[in-house]
mmCIF file of C-alpha atoms and ligand atoms in Angstrom:
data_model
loop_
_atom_site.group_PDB
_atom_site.id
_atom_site.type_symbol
_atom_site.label_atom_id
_atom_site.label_comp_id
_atom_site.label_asym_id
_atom_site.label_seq_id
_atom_site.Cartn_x
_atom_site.Cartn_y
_atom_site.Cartn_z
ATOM 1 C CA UNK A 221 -28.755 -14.416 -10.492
ATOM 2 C CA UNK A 222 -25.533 -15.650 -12.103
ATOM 3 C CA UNK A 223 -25.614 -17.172 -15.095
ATOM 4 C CA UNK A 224 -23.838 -20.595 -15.559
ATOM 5 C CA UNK A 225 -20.834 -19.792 -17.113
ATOM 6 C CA UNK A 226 -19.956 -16.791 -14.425
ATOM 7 C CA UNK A 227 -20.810 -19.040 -11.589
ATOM 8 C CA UNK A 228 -18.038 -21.887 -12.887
ATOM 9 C CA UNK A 229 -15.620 -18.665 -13.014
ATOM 10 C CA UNK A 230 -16.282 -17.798 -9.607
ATOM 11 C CA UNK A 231 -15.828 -21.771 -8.344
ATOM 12 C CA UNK A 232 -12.685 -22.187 -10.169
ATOM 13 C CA UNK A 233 -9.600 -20.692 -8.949
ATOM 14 C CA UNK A 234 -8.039 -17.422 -10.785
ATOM 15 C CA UNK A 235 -4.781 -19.514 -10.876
ATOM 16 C CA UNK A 236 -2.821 -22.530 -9.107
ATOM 17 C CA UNK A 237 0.463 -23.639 -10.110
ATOM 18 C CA UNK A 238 3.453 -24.921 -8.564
ATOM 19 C CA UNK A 239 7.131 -23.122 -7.874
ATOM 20 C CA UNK A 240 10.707 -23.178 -6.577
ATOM 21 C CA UNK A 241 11.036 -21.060 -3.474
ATOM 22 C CA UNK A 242 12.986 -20.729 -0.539
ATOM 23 C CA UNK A 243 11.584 -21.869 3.184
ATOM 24 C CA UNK A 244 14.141 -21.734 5.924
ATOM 25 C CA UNK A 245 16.601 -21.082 3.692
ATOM 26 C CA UNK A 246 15.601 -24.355 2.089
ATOM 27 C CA UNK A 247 14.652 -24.538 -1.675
ATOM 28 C CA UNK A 248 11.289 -26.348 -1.956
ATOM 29 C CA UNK A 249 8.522 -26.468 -4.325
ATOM 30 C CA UNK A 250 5.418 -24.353 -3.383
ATOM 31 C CA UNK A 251 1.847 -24.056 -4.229
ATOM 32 C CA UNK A 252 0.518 -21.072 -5.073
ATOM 33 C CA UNK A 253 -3.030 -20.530 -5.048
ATOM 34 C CA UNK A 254 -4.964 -17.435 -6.361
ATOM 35 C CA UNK A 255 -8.529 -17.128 -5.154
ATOM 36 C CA UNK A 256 -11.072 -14.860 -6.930
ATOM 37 C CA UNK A 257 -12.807 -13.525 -4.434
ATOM 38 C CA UNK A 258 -15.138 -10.370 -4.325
ATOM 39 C CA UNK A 259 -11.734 -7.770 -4.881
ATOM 40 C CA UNK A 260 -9.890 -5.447 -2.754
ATOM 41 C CA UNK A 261 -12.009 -2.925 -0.697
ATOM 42 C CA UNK A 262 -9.968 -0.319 -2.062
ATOM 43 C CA UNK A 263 -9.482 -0.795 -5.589
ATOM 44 C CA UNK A 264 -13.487 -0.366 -5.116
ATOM 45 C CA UNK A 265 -13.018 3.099 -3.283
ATOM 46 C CA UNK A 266 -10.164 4.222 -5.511
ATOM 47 C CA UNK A 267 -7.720 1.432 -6.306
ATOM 48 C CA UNK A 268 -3.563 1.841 -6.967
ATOM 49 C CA UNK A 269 -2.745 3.272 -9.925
ATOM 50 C CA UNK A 270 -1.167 -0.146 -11.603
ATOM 51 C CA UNK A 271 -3.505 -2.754 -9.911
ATOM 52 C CA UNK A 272 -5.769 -4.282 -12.914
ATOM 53 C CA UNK A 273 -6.350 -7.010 -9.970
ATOM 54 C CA UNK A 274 -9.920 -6.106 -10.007
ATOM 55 C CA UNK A 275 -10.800 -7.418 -13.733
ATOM 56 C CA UNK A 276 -10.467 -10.673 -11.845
ATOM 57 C CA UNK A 277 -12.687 -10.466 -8.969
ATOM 58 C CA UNK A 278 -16.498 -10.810 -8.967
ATOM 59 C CA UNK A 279 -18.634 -9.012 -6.295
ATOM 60 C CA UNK A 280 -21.343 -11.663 -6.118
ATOM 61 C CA UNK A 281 -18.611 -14.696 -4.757
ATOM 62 C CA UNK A 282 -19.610 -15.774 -1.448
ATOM 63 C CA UNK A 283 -18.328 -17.872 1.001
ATOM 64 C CA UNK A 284 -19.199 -21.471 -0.983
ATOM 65 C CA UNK A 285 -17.450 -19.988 -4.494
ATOM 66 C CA UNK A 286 -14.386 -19.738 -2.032
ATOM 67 C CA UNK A 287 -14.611 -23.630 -0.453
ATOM 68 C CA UNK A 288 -15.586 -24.524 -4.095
ATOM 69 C CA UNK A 289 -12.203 -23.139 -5.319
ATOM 70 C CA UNK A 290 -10.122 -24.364 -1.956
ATOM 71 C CA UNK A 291 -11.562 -27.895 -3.062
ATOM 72 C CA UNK A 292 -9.995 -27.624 -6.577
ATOM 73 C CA UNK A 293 -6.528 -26.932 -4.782
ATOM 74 C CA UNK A 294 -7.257 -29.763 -2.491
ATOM 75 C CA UNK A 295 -7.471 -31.872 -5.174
ATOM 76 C CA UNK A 296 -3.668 -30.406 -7.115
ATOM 77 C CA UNK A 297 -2.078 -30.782 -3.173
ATOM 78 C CA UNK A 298 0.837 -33.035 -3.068
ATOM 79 C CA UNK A 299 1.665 -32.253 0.287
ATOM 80 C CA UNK A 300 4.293 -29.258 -0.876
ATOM 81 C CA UNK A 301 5.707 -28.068 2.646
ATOM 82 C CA UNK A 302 4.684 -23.940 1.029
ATOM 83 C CA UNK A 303 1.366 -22.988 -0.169
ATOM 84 C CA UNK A 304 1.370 -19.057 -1.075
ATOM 85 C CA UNK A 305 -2.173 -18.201 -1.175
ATOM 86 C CA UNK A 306 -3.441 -14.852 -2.775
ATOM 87 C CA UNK A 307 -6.744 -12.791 -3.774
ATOM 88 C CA UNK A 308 -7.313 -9.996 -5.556
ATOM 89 C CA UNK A 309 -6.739 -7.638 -2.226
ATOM 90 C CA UNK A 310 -6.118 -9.012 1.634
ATOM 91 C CA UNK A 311 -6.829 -12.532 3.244
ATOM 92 C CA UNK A 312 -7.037 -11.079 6.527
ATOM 93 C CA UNK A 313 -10.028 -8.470 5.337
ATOM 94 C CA UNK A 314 -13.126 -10.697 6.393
ATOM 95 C CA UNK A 315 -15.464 -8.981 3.830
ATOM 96 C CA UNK A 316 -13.345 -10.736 0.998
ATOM 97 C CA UNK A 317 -12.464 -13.702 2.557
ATOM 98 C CA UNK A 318 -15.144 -14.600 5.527
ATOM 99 C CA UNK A 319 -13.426 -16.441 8.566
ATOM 100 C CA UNK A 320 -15.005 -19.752 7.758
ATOM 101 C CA UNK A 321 -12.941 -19.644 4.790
ATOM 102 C CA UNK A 322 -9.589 -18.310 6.187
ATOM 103 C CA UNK A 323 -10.129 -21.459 8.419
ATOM 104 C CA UNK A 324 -10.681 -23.509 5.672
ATOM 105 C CA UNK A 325 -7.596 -22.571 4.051
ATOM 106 C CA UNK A 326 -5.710 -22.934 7.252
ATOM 107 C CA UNK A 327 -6.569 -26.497 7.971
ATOM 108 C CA UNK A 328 -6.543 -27.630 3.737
ATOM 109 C CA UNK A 329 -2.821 -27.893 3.373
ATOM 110 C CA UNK A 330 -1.820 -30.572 6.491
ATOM 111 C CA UNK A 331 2.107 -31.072 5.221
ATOM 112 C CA UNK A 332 2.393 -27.145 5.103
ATOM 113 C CA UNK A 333 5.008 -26.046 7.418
ATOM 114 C CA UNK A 334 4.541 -22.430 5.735
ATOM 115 C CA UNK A 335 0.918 -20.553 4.668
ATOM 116 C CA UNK A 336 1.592 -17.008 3.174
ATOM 117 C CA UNK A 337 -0.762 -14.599 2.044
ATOM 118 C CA UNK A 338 -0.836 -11.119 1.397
ATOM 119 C CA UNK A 339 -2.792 -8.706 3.484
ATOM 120 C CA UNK A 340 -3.030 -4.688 3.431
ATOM 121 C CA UNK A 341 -1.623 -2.882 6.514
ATOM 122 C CA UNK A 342 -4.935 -1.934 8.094
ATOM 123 C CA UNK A 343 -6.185 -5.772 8.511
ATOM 124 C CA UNK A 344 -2.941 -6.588 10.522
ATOM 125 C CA UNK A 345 -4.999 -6.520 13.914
ATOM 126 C CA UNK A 346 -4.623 -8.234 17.207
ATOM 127 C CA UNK A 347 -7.641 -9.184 16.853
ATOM 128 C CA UNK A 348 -7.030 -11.168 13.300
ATOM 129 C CA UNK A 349 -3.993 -12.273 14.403
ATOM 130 C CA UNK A 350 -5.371 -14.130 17.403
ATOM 131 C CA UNK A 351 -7.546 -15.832 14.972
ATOM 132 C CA UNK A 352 -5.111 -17.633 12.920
ATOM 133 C CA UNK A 353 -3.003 -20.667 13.715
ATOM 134 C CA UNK A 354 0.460 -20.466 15.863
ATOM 135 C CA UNK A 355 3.830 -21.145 13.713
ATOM 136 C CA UNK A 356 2.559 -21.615 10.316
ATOM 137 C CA UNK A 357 1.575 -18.300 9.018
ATOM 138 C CA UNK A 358 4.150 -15.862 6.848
ATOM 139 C CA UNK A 359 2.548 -12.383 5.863
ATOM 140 C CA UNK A 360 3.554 -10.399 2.613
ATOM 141 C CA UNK A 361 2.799 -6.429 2.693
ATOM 142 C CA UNK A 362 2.970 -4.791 -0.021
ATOM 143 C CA UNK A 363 4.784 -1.503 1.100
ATOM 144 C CA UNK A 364 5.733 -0.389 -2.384
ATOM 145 C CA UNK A 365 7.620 2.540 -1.148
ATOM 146 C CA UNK A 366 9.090 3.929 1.914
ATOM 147 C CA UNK A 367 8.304 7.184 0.568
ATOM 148 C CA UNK A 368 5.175 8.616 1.586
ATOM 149 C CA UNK A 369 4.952 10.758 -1.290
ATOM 150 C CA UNK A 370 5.526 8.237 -4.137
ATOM 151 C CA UNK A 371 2.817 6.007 -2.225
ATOM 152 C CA UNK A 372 0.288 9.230 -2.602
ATOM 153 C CA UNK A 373 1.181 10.769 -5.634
ATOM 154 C CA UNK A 374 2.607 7.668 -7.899
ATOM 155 C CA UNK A 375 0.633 4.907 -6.538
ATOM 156 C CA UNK A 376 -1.975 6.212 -4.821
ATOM 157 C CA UNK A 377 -1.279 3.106 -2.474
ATOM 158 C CA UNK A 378 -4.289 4.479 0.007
ATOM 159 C CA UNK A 379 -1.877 3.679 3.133
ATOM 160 C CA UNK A 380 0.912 5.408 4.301
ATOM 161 C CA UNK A 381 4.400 3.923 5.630
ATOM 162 C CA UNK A 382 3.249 4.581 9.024
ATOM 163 C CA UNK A 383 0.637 1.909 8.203
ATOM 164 C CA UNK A 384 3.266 -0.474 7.536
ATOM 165 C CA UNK A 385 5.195 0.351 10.190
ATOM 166 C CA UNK A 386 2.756 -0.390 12.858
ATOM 167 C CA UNK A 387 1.667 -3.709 10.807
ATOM 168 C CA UNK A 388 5.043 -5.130 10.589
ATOM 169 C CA UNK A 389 6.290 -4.147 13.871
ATOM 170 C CA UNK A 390 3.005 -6.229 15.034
ATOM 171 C CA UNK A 391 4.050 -9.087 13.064
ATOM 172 C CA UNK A 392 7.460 -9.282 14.595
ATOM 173 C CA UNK A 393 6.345 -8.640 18.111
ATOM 174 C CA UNK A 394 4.472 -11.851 17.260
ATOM 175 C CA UNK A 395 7.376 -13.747 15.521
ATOM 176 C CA UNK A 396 5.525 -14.088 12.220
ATOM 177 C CA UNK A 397 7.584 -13.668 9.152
ATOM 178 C CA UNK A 398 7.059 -11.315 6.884
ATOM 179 C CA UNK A 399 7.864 -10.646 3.172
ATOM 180 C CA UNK A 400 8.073 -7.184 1.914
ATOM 181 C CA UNK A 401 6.492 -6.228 -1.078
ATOM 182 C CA UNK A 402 8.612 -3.209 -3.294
ATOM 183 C CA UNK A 403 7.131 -2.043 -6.443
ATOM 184 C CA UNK A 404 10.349 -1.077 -9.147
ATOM 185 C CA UNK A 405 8.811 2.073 -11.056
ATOM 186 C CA UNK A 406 5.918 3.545 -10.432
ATOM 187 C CA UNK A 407 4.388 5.846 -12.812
ATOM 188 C CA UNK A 408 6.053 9.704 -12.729
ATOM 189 C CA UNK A 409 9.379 8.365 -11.246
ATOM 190 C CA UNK A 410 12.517 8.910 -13.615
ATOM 191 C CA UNK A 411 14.592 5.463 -14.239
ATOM 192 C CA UNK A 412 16.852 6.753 -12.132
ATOM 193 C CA UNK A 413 14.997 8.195 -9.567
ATOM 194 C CA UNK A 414 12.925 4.606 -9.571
ATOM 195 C CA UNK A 415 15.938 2.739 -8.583
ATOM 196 C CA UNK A 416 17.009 5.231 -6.208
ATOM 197 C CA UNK A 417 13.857 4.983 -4.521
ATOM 198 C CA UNK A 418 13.167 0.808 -4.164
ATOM 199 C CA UNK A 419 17.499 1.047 -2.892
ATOM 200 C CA UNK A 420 16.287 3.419 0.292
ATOM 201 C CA UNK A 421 13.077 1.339 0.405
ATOM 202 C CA UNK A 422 14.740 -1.721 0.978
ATOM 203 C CA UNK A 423 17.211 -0.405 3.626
ATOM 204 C CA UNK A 424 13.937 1.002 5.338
ATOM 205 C CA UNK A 425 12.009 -2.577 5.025
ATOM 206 C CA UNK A 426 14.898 -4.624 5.712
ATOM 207 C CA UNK A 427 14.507 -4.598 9.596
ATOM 208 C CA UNK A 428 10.933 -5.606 9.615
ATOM 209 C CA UNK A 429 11.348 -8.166 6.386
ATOM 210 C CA UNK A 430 12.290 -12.099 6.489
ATOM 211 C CA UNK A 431 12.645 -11.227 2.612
ATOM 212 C CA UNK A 432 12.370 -8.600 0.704
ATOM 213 C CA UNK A 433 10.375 -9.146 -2.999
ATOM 214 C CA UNK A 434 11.626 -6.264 -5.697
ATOM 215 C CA UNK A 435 8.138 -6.032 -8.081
ATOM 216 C CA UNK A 436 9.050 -4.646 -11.474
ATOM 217 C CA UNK A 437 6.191 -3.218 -13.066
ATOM 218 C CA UNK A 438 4.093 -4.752 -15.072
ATOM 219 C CA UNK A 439 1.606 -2.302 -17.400
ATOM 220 C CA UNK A 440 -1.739 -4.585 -16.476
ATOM 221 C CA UNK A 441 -5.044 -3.684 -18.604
ATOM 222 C CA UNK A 442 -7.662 -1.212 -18.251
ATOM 223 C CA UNK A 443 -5.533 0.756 -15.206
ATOM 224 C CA UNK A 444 -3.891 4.631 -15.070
ATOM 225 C CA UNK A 445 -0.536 2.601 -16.090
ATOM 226 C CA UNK A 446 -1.913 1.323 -18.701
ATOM 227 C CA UNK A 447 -3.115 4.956 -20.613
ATOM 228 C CA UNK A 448 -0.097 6.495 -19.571
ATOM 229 C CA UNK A 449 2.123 3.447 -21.223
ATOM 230 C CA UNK A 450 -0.084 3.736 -24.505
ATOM 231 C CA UNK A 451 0.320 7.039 -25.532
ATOM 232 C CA UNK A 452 4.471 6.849 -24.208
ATOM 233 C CA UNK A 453 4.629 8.435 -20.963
ATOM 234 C CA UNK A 454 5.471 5.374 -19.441
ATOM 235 C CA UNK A 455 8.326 2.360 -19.673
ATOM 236 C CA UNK A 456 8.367 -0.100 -17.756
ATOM 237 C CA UNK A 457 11.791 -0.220 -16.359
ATOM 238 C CA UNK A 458 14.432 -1.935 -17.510
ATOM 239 C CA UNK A 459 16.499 -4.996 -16.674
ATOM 240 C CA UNK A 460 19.658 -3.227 -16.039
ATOM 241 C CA UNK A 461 17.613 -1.428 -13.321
ATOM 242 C CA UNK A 462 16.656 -4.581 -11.800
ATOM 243 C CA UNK A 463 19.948 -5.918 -11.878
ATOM 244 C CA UNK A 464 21.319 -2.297 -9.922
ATOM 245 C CA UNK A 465 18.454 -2.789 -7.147
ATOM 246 C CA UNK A 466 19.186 -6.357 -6.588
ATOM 247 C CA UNK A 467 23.142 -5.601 -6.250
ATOM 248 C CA UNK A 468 22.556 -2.811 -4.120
ATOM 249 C CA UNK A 469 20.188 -4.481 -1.843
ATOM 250 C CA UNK A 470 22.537 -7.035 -1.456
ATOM 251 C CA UNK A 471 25.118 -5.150 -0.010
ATOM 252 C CA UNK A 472 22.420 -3.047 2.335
ATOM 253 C CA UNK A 473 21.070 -6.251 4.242
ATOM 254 C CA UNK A 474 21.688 -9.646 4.763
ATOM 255 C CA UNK A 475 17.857 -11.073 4.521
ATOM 256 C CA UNK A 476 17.024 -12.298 1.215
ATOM 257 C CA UNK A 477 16.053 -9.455 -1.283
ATOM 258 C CA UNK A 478 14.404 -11.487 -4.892
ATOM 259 C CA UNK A 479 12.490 -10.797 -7.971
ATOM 260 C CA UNK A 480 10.268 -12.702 -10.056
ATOM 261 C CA UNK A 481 8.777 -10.448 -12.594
ATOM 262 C CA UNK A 482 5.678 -11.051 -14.054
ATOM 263 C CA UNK A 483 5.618 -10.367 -17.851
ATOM 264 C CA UNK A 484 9.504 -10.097 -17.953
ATOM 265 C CA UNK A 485 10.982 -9.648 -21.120
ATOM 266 C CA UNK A 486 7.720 -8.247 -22.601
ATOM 267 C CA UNK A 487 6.989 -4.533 -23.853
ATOM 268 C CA UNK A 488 4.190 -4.747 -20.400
ATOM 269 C CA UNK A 489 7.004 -5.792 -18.309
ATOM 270 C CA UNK A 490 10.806 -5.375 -17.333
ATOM 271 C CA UNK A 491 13.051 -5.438 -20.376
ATOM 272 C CA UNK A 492 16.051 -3.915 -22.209
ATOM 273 C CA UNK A 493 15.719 -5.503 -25.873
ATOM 274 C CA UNK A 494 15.109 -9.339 -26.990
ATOM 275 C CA UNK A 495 18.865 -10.200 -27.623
ATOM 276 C CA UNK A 496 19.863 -10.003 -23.753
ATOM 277 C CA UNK A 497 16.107 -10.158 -21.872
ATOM 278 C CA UNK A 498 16.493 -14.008 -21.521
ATOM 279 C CA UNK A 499 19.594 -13.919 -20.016
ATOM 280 C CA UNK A 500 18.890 -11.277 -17.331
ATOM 281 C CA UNK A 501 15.905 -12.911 -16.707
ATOM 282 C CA UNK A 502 17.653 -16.291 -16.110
ATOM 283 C CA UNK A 503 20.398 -14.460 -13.822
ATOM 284 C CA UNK A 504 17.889 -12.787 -11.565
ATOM 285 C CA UNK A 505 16.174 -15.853 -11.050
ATOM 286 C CA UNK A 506 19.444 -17.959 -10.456
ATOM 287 C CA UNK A 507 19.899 -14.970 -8.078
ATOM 288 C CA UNK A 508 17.203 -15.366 -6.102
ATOM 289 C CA UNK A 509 18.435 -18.399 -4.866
ATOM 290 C CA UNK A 510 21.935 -17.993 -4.193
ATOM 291 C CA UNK A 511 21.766 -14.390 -3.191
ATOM 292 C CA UNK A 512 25.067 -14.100 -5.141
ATOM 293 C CA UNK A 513 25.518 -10.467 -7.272
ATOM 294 C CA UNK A 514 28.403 -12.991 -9.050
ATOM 295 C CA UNK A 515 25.448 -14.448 -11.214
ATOM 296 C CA UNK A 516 25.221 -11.225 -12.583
ATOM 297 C CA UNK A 517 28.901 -10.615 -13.630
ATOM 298 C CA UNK A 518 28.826 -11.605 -17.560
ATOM 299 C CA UNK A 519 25.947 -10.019 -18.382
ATOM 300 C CA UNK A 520 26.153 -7.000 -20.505
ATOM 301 C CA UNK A 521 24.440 -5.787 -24.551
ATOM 302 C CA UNK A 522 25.124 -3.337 -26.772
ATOM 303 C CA UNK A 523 21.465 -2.197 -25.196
ATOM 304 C CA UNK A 524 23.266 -0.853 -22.234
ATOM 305 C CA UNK A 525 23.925 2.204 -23.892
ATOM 306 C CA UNK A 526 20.342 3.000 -24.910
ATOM 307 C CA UNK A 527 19.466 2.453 -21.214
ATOM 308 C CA UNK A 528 22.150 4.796 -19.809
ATOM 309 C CA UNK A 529 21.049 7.617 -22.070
ATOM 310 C CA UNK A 530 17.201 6.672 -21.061
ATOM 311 C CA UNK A 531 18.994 7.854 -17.360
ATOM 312 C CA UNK A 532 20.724 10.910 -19.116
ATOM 313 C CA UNK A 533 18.306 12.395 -20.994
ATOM 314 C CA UNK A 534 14.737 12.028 -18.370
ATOM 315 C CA UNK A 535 17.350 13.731 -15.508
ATOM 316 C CA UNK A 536 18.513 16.672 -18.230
ATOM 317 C CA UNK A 537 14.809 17.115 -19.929
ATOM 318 C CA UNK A 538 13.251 16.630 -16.167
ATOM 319 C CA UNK A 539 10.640 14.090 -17.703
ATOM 320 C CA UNK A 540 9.663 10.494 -16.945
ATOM 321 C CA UNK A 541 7.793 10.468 -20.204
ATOM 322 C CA UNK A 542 9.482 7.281 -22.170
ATOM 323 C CA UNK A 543 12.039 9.391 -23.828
ATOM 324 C CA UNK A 544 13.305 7.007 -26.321
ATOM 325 C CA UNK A 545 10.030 6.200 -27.770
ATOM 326 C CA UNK A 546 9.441 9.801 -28.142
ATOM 327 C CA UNK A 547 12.639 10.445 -30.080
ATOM 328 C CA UNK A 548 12.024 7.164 -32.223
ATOM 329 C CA UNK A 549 8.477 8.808 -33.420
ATOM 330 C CA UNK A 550 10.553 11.971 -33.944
ATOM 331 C CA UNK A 551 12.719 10.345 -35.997
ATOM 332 C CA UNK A 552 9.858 8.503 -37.966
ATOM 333 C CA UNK A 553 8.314 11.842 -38.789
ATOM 334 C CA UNK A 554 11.412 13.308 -40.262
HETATM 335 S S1 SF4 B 769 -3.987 -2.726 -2.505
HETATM 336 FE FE1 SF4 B 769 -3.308 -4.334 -3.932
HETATM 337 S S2 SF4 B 769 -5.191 -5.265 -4.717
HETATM 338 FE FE2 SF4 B 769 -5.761 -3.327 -3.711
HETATM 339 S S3 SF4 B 769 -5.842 -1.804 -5.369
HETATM 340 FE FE3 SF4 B 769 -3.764 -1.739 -4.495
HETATM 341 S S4 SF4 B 769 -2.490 -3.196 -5.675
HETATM 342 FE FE4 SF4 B 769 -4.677 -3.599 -6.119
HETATM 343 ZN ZN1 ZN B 770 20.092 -5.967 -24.874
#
């Protein structure tokens, strides 16, 4: 039995707020919705190395916590034409979110031209497919990496690209859009190496993507991530990273490639240091919209220089440990 104050948890949504995005190249304000819902099947089994997603879910909510938190939204609707809809794992994976309530969801936003939600790979189905409504759907996977190896060894994503493949190239056989998912520094990946990787991963996506969302990490609690970034064999990476990425992937595609970091500008998120973070963060989102590398063209700190030896010194000492915190505590003891 749940006591009182878990049970108003589990009929309140884990978040619901409003945003700028882009719909048919149109810039609108969208809903997003979070659900808690019973958590991602495989952060049960074995769960991605950053993902502190399942802190938020509750294996006891059942179909009528879910209707209990769609009626909340109902309530904050004001007919935006985008509702983004997420849970703590996939919408499509009936064990978290039973079909009654996937219908539910479907038919709670009537102005909504666009529905997206995030599902893994191996949920992408015929089968679940057929069972949601023509024209209205978008579908964001989070691929992370095109490289097989980063997904086992650095994320331990549980799917392989192949999975992706065969998931996207469903979608598109079925016209739905899809938004790519890219994860900016996993743990063991040099800054460099990092960047390098999300560049190739967004010329891989790119065919298969309607847009293309760059993820910067963000160290959440009680994960691998997390120990690794406490005792300083981790950074997050930093803005001047981003701001590579974004420029490259603009001149490797012409669908919309975006970020919007969570925790930016914080030691858990991207950063360089708290004279420039604002501005980089305001650039990447002005970005985002226009698609134009100029908004990035007057941005430079002293910081820059810290951040290109970060690059030179993990590529000579072969580490991805956070050098410059290692030589600060150096220092310190001297
Ligand atoms: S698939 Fe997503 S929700 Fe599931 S463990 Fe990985 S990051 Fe977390
Ligand atoms: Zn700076």
């Amino acid at each position: 039995m749940r006591r009182d104050s878990s049970e108003d948890r589990a009929q309140k949504p884990e978040a619901l707020w409003k945003e700028e995005d882009l719909l048919d190249n149109e810039r609108v304000t969208a809903m997003v919705l979070i659900l808690r819902t019973s958590g991602c099947w495989w952060s049960k089994k074995k769960g991605c190395l950053m993902c502190g997603y399942n802190s938020a879910s509750d294996s006891s909510i059942d179909l009528s916590d879910i209707l209990a938190q769609l009626k909340v939204a109902i309530g904050r609707y004001d007919n935006e034409k985008f509702v983004k809809v997420y849970t703590s794992g996939s919408f499509l994976d009936r064990n978290e979110i039973p079909l009654e309530a996937r219908n539910a969801v479907m038919d709670a936003f009537p102005s909504a031209k666009s529905i997206l939600f995030e599902s893994r790979p191996e949920f992408v189905t015929p089968e679940e497919l057929d069972a949601l409504p023509d024209g209205r759907v978008q579908v964001a996977l989070g691929l992370e990496s095109a490289d097989n190896e980063i997904l086992r060894k650095c994320i331990n994503k549980g799917f392989l690209v192949e999975d992706y493949v065969r998931a996207a190239s469903l979608l598109k056989e079925r016209g739905i859009p899809m938004r790519t998912y890219l994860l900016l520094k996993p743990s063991f990946l040099t800054e460099r190496r990092a960047m390098q990787d999300t560049i190739r991963s967004i010329a891989f996506a790119a065919p298969y993507s309607e847009s293309i969302s760059i993820n910067p990490l963000n160290v959440q609690k009680d994960t691998m991530v997390e120990r690794l970034w406490r005792r300083g064999d981790y950074r997050p990476p930093w803005l001047f990273s981003l701001v590579e990425v974004l420029k490259a992937g603009r001149g490797l595609t012409e669908k919309r490639v975006f970020s919007s970091p969570s925790g930016a500008g914080s030691l858990r998120g991207v950063h360089n240091c708290e004279k420039c973070d604002a501005s980089f963060i305001e650039a990447v989102k002005r970005h985002s919209f226009s698609q134009d590398v100029k908004e990035f063209g007057d941005l430079d700190c002293e910081c820059r220089t810290r951040w290109q030896n970060d690059l030179r010194l993990q590529d000579v000492m072969r580490t991805s440990v956070d050098v410059e915190r290692y030589l600060a505590d150096e220092l310190l003891f001297d």
